[in-house]
CSV table of C-alpha atoms in Angstrom, one decimal:
chain,number,residue,atom,x,y,z
A,1,MET,CA,15.0,-47.8,-30.3
A,2,ALA,CA,17.4,-49.3,-32.8
A,3,PRO,CA,20.6,-47.5,-32.7
A,4,MET,CA,20.5,-46.7,-36.4
A,5,ASP,CA,21.3,-43.5,-38.0
A,6,ARG,CA,18.8,-43.0,-40.8
A,7,SER,CA,20.6,-40.2,-42.5
A,8,SER,CA,23.7,-42.2,-43.0
A,9,ASP,CA,22.1,-45.5,-43.9
A,10,PRO,CA,20.1,-45.5,-47.1
A,11,ASP,CA,18.9,-49.0,-46.4
A,12,ALA,CA,17.2,-48.0,-43.2
A,13,LEU,CA,14.3,-46.2,-45.0
A,14,SER,CA,11.2,-47.1,-43.2
A,15,ALA,CA,8.7,-49.3,-45.0
A,16,GLN,CA,6.5,-46.2,-45.0
A,17,GLU,CA,8.9,-44.1,-46.9
A,18,ALA,CA,9.7,-46.9,-49.2
A,19,ALA,CA,6.1,-47.4,-50.0
A,20,ARG,CA,5.7,-43.8,-50.7
A,21,GLU,CA,8.7,-44.0,-53.1
A,22,HIS,CA,7.1,-46.9,-54.8
A,23,VAL,CA,3.5,-45.9,-55.3
A,24,ARG,CA,4.5,-42.5,-56.3
A,25,PRO,CA,7.1,-43.2,-58.9
A,26,ARG,CA,8.9,-40.3,-60.2
A,27,ARG,CA,7.8,-40.6,-63.8
A,28,GLY,CA,9.4,-37.4,-64.8
A,29,ALA,CA,6.3,-36.6,-66.8
A,30,ARG,CA,4.7,-34.9,-63.8
A,31,PRO,CA,7.0,-32.0,-63.1
A,32,CYS,CA,4.1,-30.0,-61.8
A,33,GLU,CA,3.4,-32.1,-58.8
A,34,PRO,CA,2.8,-29.6,-56.1
A,35,VAL,CA,5.2,-29.8,-53.2
A,36,PRO,CA,3.2,-30.2,-50.0
A,37,ARG,CA,3.6,-27.0,-48.1
A,38,PRO,CA,2.8,-26.9,-44.4
A,39,VAL,CA,-0.3,-24.9,-43.5
A,40,TRP,CA,-1.1,-23.4,-40.1
A,41,ILE,CA,-4.4,-24.3,-38.8
A,42,GLY,CA,-4.8,-23.3,-35.2
A,43,SER,CA,-1.5,-24.2,-33.6
A,44,ALA,CA,-1.0,-27.4,-35.5
A,45,VAL,CA,1.0,-27.7,-38.6
A,46,VAL,CA,-0.7,-29.8,-41.3
A,47,THR,CA,0.3,-30.6,-44.7
A,48,PRO,CA,-2.2,-29.7,-47.5
A,49,ALA,CA,-2.7,-33.4,-48.0
A,50,ARG,CA,-4.3,-33.6,-44.5
A,51,LEU,CA,-6.8,-30.8,-45.2
A,52,PRO,CA,-9.5,-33.1,-46.4
A,53,ASP,CA,-9.2,-35.0,-43.2
A,54,LEU,CA,-9.8,-31.9,-41.2
A,55,VAL,CA,-12.7,-30.9,-43.4
A,56,GLY,CA,-14.1,-34.4,-43.1
A,57,THR,CA,-13.8,-34.2,-39.3
A,58,ALA,CA,-15.7,-30.9,-39.2
A,59,VAL,CA,-18.3,-32.4,-41.5
A,60,ARG,CA,-18.7,-35.4,-39.3
A,61,CYS,CA,-19.1,-33.4,-36.2
A,62,ALA,CA,-21.5,-31.0,-37.8
A,63,LEU,CA,-23.7,-33.9,-39.0
A,64,ALA,CA,-23.5,-35.5,-35.6
A,65,ALA,CA,-24.7,-32.3,-34.0
A,66,VAL,CA,-27.6,-32.0,-36.4
A,67,TRP,CA,-28.8,-35.6,-35.6
A,68,LEU,CA,-28.2,-35.2,-31.8
A,69,VAL,CA,-30.2,-32.0,-31.6
A,70,SER,CA,-33.0,-33.1,-33.9
A,71,GLY,CA,-33.3,-36.5,-32.3
A,72,GLY,CA,-33.2,-35.0,-28.8
A,73,MET,CA,-35.9,-32.4,-29.5
A,74,LYS,CA,-38.2,-35.1,-30.9
A,75,LEU,CA,-37.6,-37.5,-28.1
A,76,ALA,CA,-38.4,-34.7,-25.6
A,77,ASP,CA,-41.9,-34.4,-27.0
A,78,PRO,CA,-43.1,-37.6,-28.6
A,79,LEU,CA,-46.7,-36.4,-29.1
A,80,GLN,CA,-45.5,-33.4,-31.1
A,81,ALA,CA,-43.2,-35.7,-33.1
A,82,ALA,CA,-46.3,-37.7,-34.0
A,83,VAL,CA,-48.1,-34.5,-35.0
A,84,ALA,CA,-45.1,-33.6,-37.2
A,85,VAL,CA,-45.0,-37.0,-38.9
A,86,ASP,CA,-48.8,-37.0,-39.4
A,87,ALA,CA,-48.7,-33.5,-41.0
A,88,TYR,CA,-46.9,-34.8,-44.0
A,89,ARG,CA,-50.0,-36.9,-44.7
A,90,VAL,CA,-48.1,-39.8,-46.2
A,91,LEU,CA,-48.4,-42.6,-43.7
A,92,PRO,CA,-51.6,-44.4,-42.6
A,93,ALA,CA,-52.7,-43.3,-39.1
A,94,ALA,CA,-51.6,-46.5,-37.5
A,95,LEU,CA,-48.0,-46.1,-38.7
A,96,VAL,CA,-47.6,-42.5,-37.6
A,97,PRO,CA,-46.9,-43.3,-33.9
A,98,VAL,CA,-44.5,-46.1,-35.0
A,99,VAL,CA,-42.4,-43.8,-37.2
A,100,ALA,CA,-42.6,-41.1,-34.5
A,101,ALA,CA,-41.2,-43.5,-32.0
A,102,VAL,CA,-38.4,-44.9,-34.1
A,103,LEU,CA,-37.2,-41.7,-35.8
A,104,PRO,CA,-35.8,-39.9,-32.7
A,105,LEU,CA,-33.9,-42.9,-31.6
A,106,LEU,CA,-32.5,-43.6,-35.0
A,107,GLU,CA,-31.4,-39.9,-35.3
A,108,LEU,CA,-29.7,-40.1,-31.9
A,109,ALA,CA,-28.0,-43.3,-32.8
A,110,LEU,CA,-26.7,-41.8,-36.1
A,111,GLY,CA,-25.5,-38.7,-34.1
A,112,GLY,CA,-23.7,-40.8,-31.6
A,113,LEU,CA,-22.0,-43.0,-34.2
A,114,LEU,CA,-20.9,-39.9,-36.1
A,115,LEU,CA,-19.7,-38.1,-33.1
A,116,LEU,CA,-17.5,-41.0,-32.1
A,117,GLY,CA,-16.6,-41.8,-35.6
A,118,ILE,CA,-17.8,-45.4,-35.5
A,119,GLY,CA,-18.8,-47.0,-38.8
A,120,THR,CA,-18.6,-43.5,-40.3
A,121,ARG,CA,-19.4,-44.6,-43.8
A,122,LEU,CA,-22.4,-46.8,-42.8
A,123,ALA,CA,-23.7,-43.9,-40.6
A,124,ALA,CA,-23.3,-41.5,-43.5
A,125,VAL,CA,-25.1,-43.8,-45.9
A,126,VAL,CA,-28.0,-44.3,-43.5
A,127,SER,CA,-28.0,-40.5,-42.8
A,128,ALA,CA,-28.2,-39.8,-46.5
A,129,VAL,CA,-31.1,-42.2,-46.9
A,130,VAL,CA,-33.0,-40.7,-44.0
A,131,LEU,CA,-32.3,-37.2,-45.3
A,132,LEU,CA,-33.5,-38.2,-48.8
A,133,GLY,CA,-36.7,-39.4,-47.1
A,134,PHE,CA,-37.1,-36.0,-45.4
A,135,VAL,CA,-36.5,-34.2,-48.7
A,136,ALA,CA,-39.0,-36.4,-50.5
A,137,GLY,CA,-41.6,-35.7,-47.7
A,138,LEU,CA,-41.0,-32.0,-47.9
A,139,VAL,CA,-41.3,-31.9,-51.7
A,140,GLN,CA,-44.5,-33.9,-51.7
A,141,ALA,CA,-46.0,-31.7,-49.0
A,142,TRP,CA,-45.0,-28.6,-51.0
A,143,ALA,CA,-46.4,-30.0,-54.2
A,144,ARG,CA,-49.7,-30.9,-52.6
A,145,GLY,CA,-50.0,-27.5,-51.1
A,146,LEU,CA,-49.9,-28.6,-47.5
A,147,SER,CA,-49.2,-25.9,-44.9
A,148,ILE,CA,-46.8,-27.6,-42.5
A,149,ASP,CA,-43.7,-27.0,-40.5
A,150,CYS,CA,-41.1,-29.6,-41.2
A,151,GLY,CA,-40.7,-30.5,-37.5
A,152,CYS,CA,-37.1,-31.2,-38.3
A,153,PHE,CA,-35.9,-30.0,-34.9
A,154,GLY,CA,-38.9,-30.8,-32.8
A,155,GLY,CA,-42.1,-28.8,-33.1
A,156,GLY,CA,-43.7,-29.4,-36.5
A,157,GLY,CA,-47.2,-30.0,-37.6
A,158,PRO,CA,-49.7,-27.9,-39.6
A,159,VAL,CA,-49.1,-24.1,-39.7
A,160,PRO,CA,-51.3,-21.4,-41.0
A,161,PRO,CA,-51.0,-21.0,-44.8
A,162,GLY,CA,-48.2,-18.6,-45.7
A,163,GLU,CA,-46.0,-19.6,-42.7
A,164,GLU,CA,-44.4,-22.6,-44.5
A,165,GLN,CA,-40.7,-22.3,-45.1
A,166,TYR,CA,-40.2,-24.9,-47.9
A,167,PRO,CA,-37.4,-23.3,-49.8
A,168,LEU,CA,-35.3,-22.6,-46.7
A,169,THR,CA,-36.0,-26.0,-45.2
A,170,LEU,CA,-35.2,-27.8,-48.4
A,171,LEU,CA,-32.0,-25.9,-48.8
A,172,ARG,CA,-31.0,-26.8,-45.3
A,173,ASP,CA,-31.8,-30.4,-45.7
A,174,LEU,CA,-29.9,-30.5,-49.0
A,175,GLY,CA,-26.9,-29.0,-47.1
A,176,PHE,CA,-27.2,-31.8,-44.5
A,177,LEU,CA,-27.4,-34.2,-47.4
A,178,ALA,CA,-24.1,-32.8,-48.8
A,179,LEU,CA,-22.4,-33.3,-45.4
A,180,ALA,CA,-23.6,-37.0,-45.4
A,181,LEU,CA,-22.5,-37.5,-49.0
A,182,TRP,CA,-19.0,-36.2,-48.2
A,183,LEU,CA,-18.7,-38.8,-45.5
A,184,VAL,CA,-20.0,-41.5,-47.8
A,185,VAL,CA,-17.4,-40.7,-50.4
A,186,ARG,CA,-14.6,-40.0,-47.9
A,187,PRO,CA,-15.3,-41.4,-44.5
A,188,ARG,CA,-11.8,-41.0,-43.2
A,189,THR,CA,-11.6,-38.3,-40.6
A,190,LEU,CA,-9.5,-37.4,-37.6
A,191,LEU,CA,-10.4,-38.1,-34.0
A,192,ALA,CA,-12.5,-41.1,-35.0
A,193,LEU,CA,-12.7,-44.5,-33.3
A,194,ASP,CA,-12.7,-46.0,-36.8
A,195,ARG,CA,-9.2,-44.6,-37.1
A,196,VAL,CA,-8.1,-46.1,-33.8
A,197,TRP,CA,-9.4,-49.5,-34.8
A,198,ASP,CA,-8.2,-49.3,-38.4
A,199,PRO,CA,-5.1,-47.1,-38.5
A,200,PRO,CA,-4.1,-45.9,-42.0
A,201,ALA,CA,-1.5,-48.2,-43.4
A,202,GLY,CA,1.8,-46.8,-44.5
A,203,GLY,CA,1.0,-43.3,-43.4
A,204,HIS,CA,-0.9,-42.6,-46.6
A,205,ASP,CA,-3.2,-40.0,-45.3
A,206,ALA,CA,-3.1,-38.1,-48.6
A,207,ARG,CA,-6.3,-39.5,-50.1
A,208,SER,CA,-8.0,-37.4,-52.6
A,209,GLY,CA,-11.1,-35.8,-51.5
A,210,PRO,CA,-14.4,-35.7,-53.3
A,211,GLY,CA,-14.3,-33.7,-56.4
A,212,ASP,CA,-10.6,-34.2,-56.7
A,213,ALA,CA,-10.4,-35.4,-60.3
A,214,ARG,CA,-6.7,-36.3,-60.1
A,215,PRO,CA,-6.3,-40.1,-60.2
A,216,ALA,CA,-5.3,-41.1,-56.7
A,217,PRO,CA,-1.8,-42.4,-56.8
A,218,VAL,CA,-2.4,-44.4,-53.7
A,219,ASP,CA,-3.7,-47.7,-54.9
A,220,ALA,CA,-2.1,-49.5,-52.0
A,221,ASP,CA,-4.2,-47.5,-49.7
A,222,ARG,CA,-7.3,-49.1,-51.0
A,223,THR,CA,-6.3,-52.5,-49.9
A,224,ALA,CA,-5.6,-51.5,-46.4
A,225,GLY,CA,-7.0,-48.9,-44.1
A,226,ARG,CA,-10.3,-48.9,-45.8
A,227,THR,CA,-12.7,-47.0,-43.5
A,228,TRP,CA,-16.3,-47.9,-43.1
B,1,MET,CA,-9.8,-46.6,-66.3
B,2,GLY,CA,-11.4,-49.8,-67.4
B,3,ARG,CA,-9.6,-51.8,-64.7
B,4,SER,CA,-11.7,-53.3,-62.0
B,5,GLU,CA,-11.1,-52.6,-58.4
B,6,ARG,CA,-9.7,-56.1,-57.9
B,7,GLU,CA,-7.3,-55.7,-60.8
B,8,ARG,CA,-6.1,-52.4,-59.4
B,9,ARG,CA,-5.6,-54.0,-56.0
B,10,GLN,CA,-3.7,-56.9,-57.5
B,11,ALA,CA,-1.5,-54.5,-59.5
B,12,ALA,CA,-0.8,-52.5,-56.4
B,13,GLN,CA,0.1,-55.7,-54.5
B,14,ALA,CA,2.4,-56.8,-57.2
B,15,ARG,CA,4.2,-53.4,-57.3
B,16,LEU,CA,4.6,-53.5,-53.5
B,17,GLN,CA,5.9,-57.1,-53.7
B,18,ALA,CA,8.4,-56.1,-56.4
B,19,ALA,CA,9.7,-53.5,-54.1
B,20,GLY,CA,10.0,-56.0,-51.3
B,21,ILE,CA,7.4,-54.4,-49.2
B,22,SER,CA,4.8,-56.4,-47.4
B,23,PRO,CA,1.8,-54.2,-47.0
B,24,ALA,CA,0.3,-54.1,-43.5
B,25,LYS,CA,-2.2,-56.8,-43.0
B,26,LYS,CA,-5.8,-55.7,-42.8
B,27,SER,CA,-6.4,-55.1,-39.2
B,28,GLY,CA,-10.1,-56.0,-39.3
B,29,GLY,CA,-10.7,-52.7,-37.6
B,30,ALA,CA,-12.8,-51.4,-40.4
B,31,ALA,CA,-15.1,-54.4,-40.0
B,32,ARG,CA,-15.3,-53.7,-36.3
B,33,GLY,CA,-16.5,-50.2,-36.9
B,34,LEU,CA,-19.0,-51.4,-39.4
B,35,MET,CA,-20.3,-54.1,-37.1
B,36,ILE,CA,-20.7,-51.8,-34.1
B,37,GLY,CA,-22.3,-49.2,-36.2
B,38,ALA,CA,-24.8,-51.6,-37.6
B,39,VAL,CA,-25.6,-53.1,-34.2
B,40,VAL,CA,-26.2,-49.6,-32.7
B,41,LEU,CA,-28.5,-48.7,-35.6
B,42,VAL,CA,-30.5,-51.9,-35.4
B,43,VAL,CA,-30.8,-51.6,-31.6
B,44,ALA,CA,-32.0,-48.0,-31.9
B,45,VAL,CA,-34.7,-49.0,-34.5
B,46,GLY,CA,-35.6,-52.0,-32.3
B,47,ALA,CA,-36.0,-49.8,-29.2
B,48,GLY,CA,-38.2,-47.4,-31.2
B,49,LEU,CA,-40.4,-50.3,-32.3
B,50,TYR,CA,-40.6,-51.6,-28.8
B,51,VAL,CA,-41.7,-48.2,-27.5
B,52,ALA,CA,-44.4,-48.1,-30.2
B,53,TRP,CA,-45.5,-51.6,-29.3
B,54,GLN,CA,-45.7,-50.7,-25.6
B,55,ASN,CA,-48.0,-47.8,-26.5
B,56,TYR,CA,-50.1,-50.0,-28.7
B,57,ALA,CA,-53.4,-51.1,-27.3
B,58,ALA,CA,-55.7,-53.6,-29.0
B,59,PRO,CA,-58.7,-51.9,-30.7
B,60,VAL,CA,-61.8,-52.3,-28.5
B,61,GLU,CA,-65.4,-51.6,-29.3
B,62,PRO,CA,-66.8,-48.9,-27.0
B,63,THR,CA,-69.6,-50.2,-24.8
B,64,TYR,CA,-69.6,-47.4,-22.1
B,65,PRO,CA,-72.5,-45.1,-21.4
B,66,VAL,CA,-72.4,-41.5,-22.6
B,67,ALA,CA,-74.2,-38.5,-21.0
B,68,ARG,CA,-74.1,-34.8,-22.0
B,69,ASP,CA,-74.4,-31.7,-19.8
B,70,GLY,CA,-74.1,-28.6,-21.9
B,71,VAL,CA,-70.7,-28.7,-23.7
B,72,VAL,CA,-69.4,-31.5,-21.5
B,73,VAL,CA,-69.8,-35.1,-22.6
B,74,THR,CA,-69.2,-37.6,-19.9
B,75,ALA,CA,-68.1,-41.0,-21.2
B,76,GLY,CA,-68.1,-44.0,-19.0
B,77,ASN,CA,-69.7,-44.9,-15.7
B,78,PRO,CA,-70.4,-41.6,-13.8
B,79,ALA,CA,-69.5,-43.4,-10.6
B,80,ALA,CA,-66.1,-44.5,-11.8
B,81,PRO,CA,-63.3,-43.9,-9.3
B,82,VAL,CA,-61.0,-41.9,-11.6
B,83,THR,CA,-62.2,-38.7,-13.3
B,84,VAL,CA,-60.3,-37.5,-16.4
B,85,ASP,CA,-61.1,-34.1,-17.9
B,86,VAL,CA,-60.1,-33.7,-21.6
B,87,TYR,CA,-60.2,-30.3,-23.4
B,88,GLU,CA,-60.1,-30.8,-27.1
B,89,ASP,CA,-60.7,-28.9,-30.3
B,90,TYR,CA,-61.6,-31.1,-33.3
B,91,LEU,CA,-59.1,-29.2,-35.6
B,92,CYS,CA,-56.2,-29.6,-33.2
B,93,PRO,CA,-53.5,-32.0,-34.6
B,94,SER,CA,-52.2,-32.9,-31.2
B,95,CYS,CA,-55.7,-33.9,-30.1
B,96,LYS,CA,-55.8,-36.2,-33.1
B,97,GLN,CA,-52.5,-37.8,-32.0
B,98,PHE,CA,-53.6,-38.0,-28.4
B,99,GLU,CA,-56.7,-39.9,-29.5
B,100,GLN,CA,-54.6,-42.0,-31.9
B,101,ILE,CA,-52.1,-43.0,-29.2
B,102,TYR,CA,-54.3,-43.3,-26.1
B,103,GLY,CA,-57.8,-43.8,-27.6
B,104,ASP,CA,-58.0,-47.6,-27.3
B,105,GLU,CA,-56.5,-47.6,-23.9
B,106,ILE,CA,-59.0,-45.0,-22.7
B,107,THR,CA,-61.9,-46.9,-24.3
B,108,ALA,CA,-60.8,-50.1,-22.5
B,109,ALA,CA,-60.7,-48.2,-19.1
B,110,LEU,CA,-64.2,-46.7,-19.8
B,111,ASN,CA,-65.7,-50.1,-20.8
B,112,ASP,CA,-64.3,-51.6,-17.6
B,113,GLY,CA,-65.7,-48.7,-15.5
B,114,LYS,CA,-62.3,-47.9,-14.1
B,115,ALA,CA,-62.5,-44.3,-15.2
B,116,LYS,CA,-64.8,-41.7,-16.7
B,117,VAL,CA,-63.7,-39.0,-19.1
B,118,GLN,CA,-65.4,-35.6,-19.3
B,119,TYR,CA,-64.8,-34.3,-22.8
B,120,HIS,CA,-65.0,-30.5,-22.7
B,121,HIS,CA,-66.0,-29.2,-26.1
B,122,ILE,CA,-64.2,-26.0,-26.7
B,123,ALA,CA,-63.1,-24.1,-29.8
B,124,ILE,CA,-59.8,-22.3,-30.0
B,125,LEU,CA,-58.9,-22.9,-33.7
B,126,ASP,CA,-62.0,-21.5,-35.5
B,127,ASP,CA,-59.7,-19.1,-37.4
B,128,ARG,CA,-57.5,-22.0,-38.6
B,129,SER,CA,-59.9,-23.2,-41.2
B,130,ALA,CA,-60.9,-21.4,-44.4
B,131,PRO,CA,-63.7,-20.3,-44.1
B,132,PRO,CA,-63.3,-20.0,-40.3
B,133,GLY,CA,-65.5,-21.9,-38.0
B,134,TYR,CA,-64.8,-25.6,-38.4
B,135,SER,CA,-63.9,-26.1,-34.8
B,136,SER,CA,-67.3,-24.8,-33.5
B,137,ARG,CA,-69.2,-26.6,-36.3
B,138,ALA,CA,-67.6,-30.0,-35.5
B,139,GLY,CA,-68.0,-29.4,-31.8
B,140,ASN,CA,-71.7,-28.7,-32.2
B,141,ALA,CA,-72.1,-31.9,-34.3
B,142,ALA,CA,-70.2,-34.0,-31.7
B,143,LEU,CA,-72.5,-32.7,-28.9
B,144,CYS,CA,-75.5,-33.7,-31.1
B,145,ALA,CA,-73.8,-37.1,-31.6
B,146,ALA,CA,-73.9,-37.6,-27.8
B,147,ASP,CA,-77.6,-37.0,-27.8
B,148,ALA,CA,-78.0,-39.3,-30.8
B,149,GLY,CA,-76.2,-42.2,-29.1
B,150,ILE,CA,-73.2,-42.3,-31.4
B,151,PHE,CA,-70.6,-40.1,-29.6
B,152,PRO,CA,-67.7,-42.6,-29.3
B,153,ALA,CA,-67.8,-43.5,-33.1
B,154,TYR,CA,-68.5,-39.9,-34.1
B,155,HIS,CA,-65.7,-38.5,-32.0
B,156,GLU,CA,-63.3,-41.0,-33.4
B,157,ARG,CA,-64.3,-40.3,-37.0
B,158,LEU,CA,-64.0,-36.6,-36.6
B,159,TYR,CA,-60.3,-37.1,-35.7
B,160,ALA,CA,-59.7,-39.7,-38.3
B,161,ASP,CA,-61.0,-37.4,-41.0
B,162,GLN,CA,-59.5,-34.2,-39.5
B,163,PRO,CA,-59.0,-31.6,-42.2
B,164,ALA,CA,-55.7,-29.9,-42.7
B,165,GLU,CA,-55.4,-26.5,-41.2
B,166,GLY,CA,-56.4,-23.9,-43.8
B,167,ALA,CA,-58.8,-26.3,-45.4
B,168,ALA,CA,-62.6,-25.9,-45.2
B,169,GLY,CA,-63.4,-29.1,-43.3
B,170,LYS,CA,-66.7,-30.8,-43.3
B,171,THR,CA,-69.8,-28.7,-44.0
B,172,VAL,CA,-73.0,-28.9,-41.8
B,173,GLU,CA,-74.5,-31.3,-44.4
B,174,GLU,CA,-71.4,-33.5,-44.4
B,175,LEU,CA,-71.4,-33.6,-40.6
B,176,ALA,CA,-75.0,-34.6,-40.6
B,177,ALA,CA,-74.4,-37.3,-43.2
B,178,LEU,CA,-71.6,-38.7,-41.1
B,179,GLY,CA,-74.0,-39.1,-38.2
B,180,THR,CA,-76.5,-40.9,-40.4
B,181,GLU,CA,-73.8,-43.2,-41.6
B,182,LEU,CA,-72.9,-44.0,-38.0
B,183,GLY,CA,-76.5,-44.8,-37.1
B,184,ALA,CA,-77.6,-41.6,-35.4
B,185,THR,CA,-81.1,-41.7,-33.8
B,186,GLY,CA,-83.6,-38.8,-33.6
B,187,ASP,CA,-83.3,-35.5,-35.5
B,188,PHE,CA,-79.5,-35.5,-35.8
B,189,ALA,CA,-79.4,-33.5,-39.0
B,190,GLY,CA,-81.7,-30.8,-37.4
B,191,CYS,CA,-79.5,-30.6,-34.3
B,192,VAL,CA,-76.3,-30.2,-36.4
B,193,THR,CA,-78.0,-27.6,-38.5
B,194,ARG,CA,-79.1,-25.5,-35.5
B,195,GLN,CA,-75.5,-25.2,-34.2
B,196,ALA,CA,-77.1,-24.3,-30.9
B,197,GLU,CA,-74.1,-24.7,-28.6
B,198,THR,CA,-71.7,-22.3,-30.3
B,199,GLN,CA,-72.1,-19.6,-27.7
B,200,ALA,CA,-71.8,-22.1,-24.9
B,201,MET,CA,-68.6,-23.4,-26.4
B,202,THR,CA,-67.2,-19.9,-26.6
B,203,ASP,CA,-68.1,-19.3,-23.0
B,204,ALA,CA,-66.5,-22.7,-21.9
B,205,THR,CA,-63.4,-21.8,-23.9
B,206,ASP,CA,-63.1,-18.5,-22.0
B,207,ALA,CA,-63.8,-20.2,-18.7
B,208,ALA,CA,-61.2,-22.9,-19.3
B,209,ALA,CA,-58.6,-20.3,-20.3
B,210,ALA,CA,-59.3,-18.4,-17.0
B,211,ASP,CA,-59.1,-21.6,-14.9
B,212,PRO,CA,-55.5,-21.9,-13.4
B,213,ALA,CA,-55.9,-25.6,-13.0
B,214,VAL,CA,-56.6,-26.0,-16.8
B,215,ALA,CA,-54.5,-23.1,-18.0
B,216,PRO,CA,-51.5,-22.7,-15.6
B,217,GLY,CA,-49.9,-19.3,-16.1
B,218,GLY,CA,-52.7,-18.3,-18.5
B,219,ARG,CA,-51.4,-20.7,-21.2
B,220,PHE,CA,-54.3,-22.7,-22.5
B,221,GLY,CA,-53.9,-25.2,-25.3
B,222,THR,CA,-55.4,-28.4,-26.5
B,223,PRO,CA,-55.3,-31.2,-25.6
B,224,THR,CA,-55.3,-30.4,-22.0
B,225,VAL,CA,-55.8,-33.4,-19.7
B,226,LEU,CA,-56.6,-33.4,-16.0
B,227,VAL,CA,-56.7,-36.4,-13.8
B,228,GLY,CA,-58.6,-35.7,-10.6
B,229,GLY,CA,-58.5,-32.0,-11.3
B,230,THR,CA,-54.7,-31.9,-11.8
B,231,LYS,CA,-53.1,-31.3,-15.2
B,232,ILE,CA,-50.9,-34.2,-16.4
B,233,ASP,CA,-48.1,-34.6,-18.9
B,234,ILE,CA,-49.7,-36.4,-21.9
B,235,ASN,CA,-46.2,-37.4,-23.0
B,236,ASP,CA,-46.0,-39.6,-19.9
B,237,SER,CA,-47.2,-42.8,-21.7
B,238,GLY,CA,-48.3,-44.3,-18.3
B,239,TRP,CA,-50.6,-41.4,-17.2
B,240,LEU,CA,-53.8,-43.4,-17.5
B,241,SER,CA,-52.5,-46.7,-15.9
B,242,ASN,CA,-50.9,-44.6,-13.1
B,243,ALA,CA,-54.2,-42.9,-12.5
B,244,ILE,CA,-56.2,-46.1,-12.4
B,245,ASN,CA,-53.7,-48.1,-10.3
B,246,GLY,CA,-53.1,-45.2,-7.9
């Protein structure tokens, strides 16, 4: 360590602090800028600015769990997976086994990537596309009056009329879609390999989350530490 | 707004430079995550396609002999070394997928005389059509098709045209017309109309459900497949080649 006393040497500001000074100039016109107050979450103190990171981490792990469970259940019973795919009555018979073979592995891959936080934004984009496909399949089945179980987590196939769960299933899929979209917009999370490989530059963790209309005062952040 | 991303970046760079700060170089880590993620996804899809390709068997024209004894249709050479028993219901979606996935492989084995398949015609899903009874109706028609010399094609078409659960399914007239279309000989329409085997199918269904080899623990479902009298896991994609090659 350099034998330097920060408090007594104003020139010894770290680049990090200087950068923060710079990209968040005190314009005077923003007297209402909230002072970050520490928040207790578990035993760790986090500043409010890090809350989106925590939320994003939970979102990422939740979506990973969804994919791992659904992919695993389908992989355990391939014939049933084919029945579930066929029940949507969208694909020609020859393509049903192909989709039924690819889907479980794709789901497991997405789950694994999200769990480890590798290529989070890519995995989230693909997740959203796949989920949109599921939603479209459900909507067309509902509109055509097919009586099917979605087979989202294994099982699936035709069910006796009246035993469909379209509204509930659709709501659930849209919830999963929301998780994916969060990560598309804001892929930065904690405990992710992405973060190890691409550490945030200048300690600017305070990125705005989705729905935060405030113009992000962290332009410098966009050049470095961009997470995919 | 109105400024492009690039302009904003340049402005940010300029401000940082003005302050004498050199921003951290791009580590390339983001690209690494993207690359690994893309590779993993491509490999997963490729592995799925490979599995599907492994299960694929070239379509073959059935040339094997067919004989009927009550509700059991024996397909292939009766002297074939491997005996496969298949319990199917024509309304059962898993049976459709079973035929879709293994049908061509089975046909090839039957043509080559390596195995024979005893199709047990049962009906457990009669109440799943509206009006009820499609399973029995189709089963009767398939047994007639065995007599009329068109069982392989008729069997395949019944699955290809499988109605959704809760639908009416083909009527007696439509089942008869399908036989005519496939070249049925004799009084096929009369046989289909008589529906003579319904009671025998009901009895066979009860007998199968009571047979511990077919319904272990009293759980009987379709498709149930036995090789040499032992129930096998139809998710084991190598079940037929294992049976044939010992």
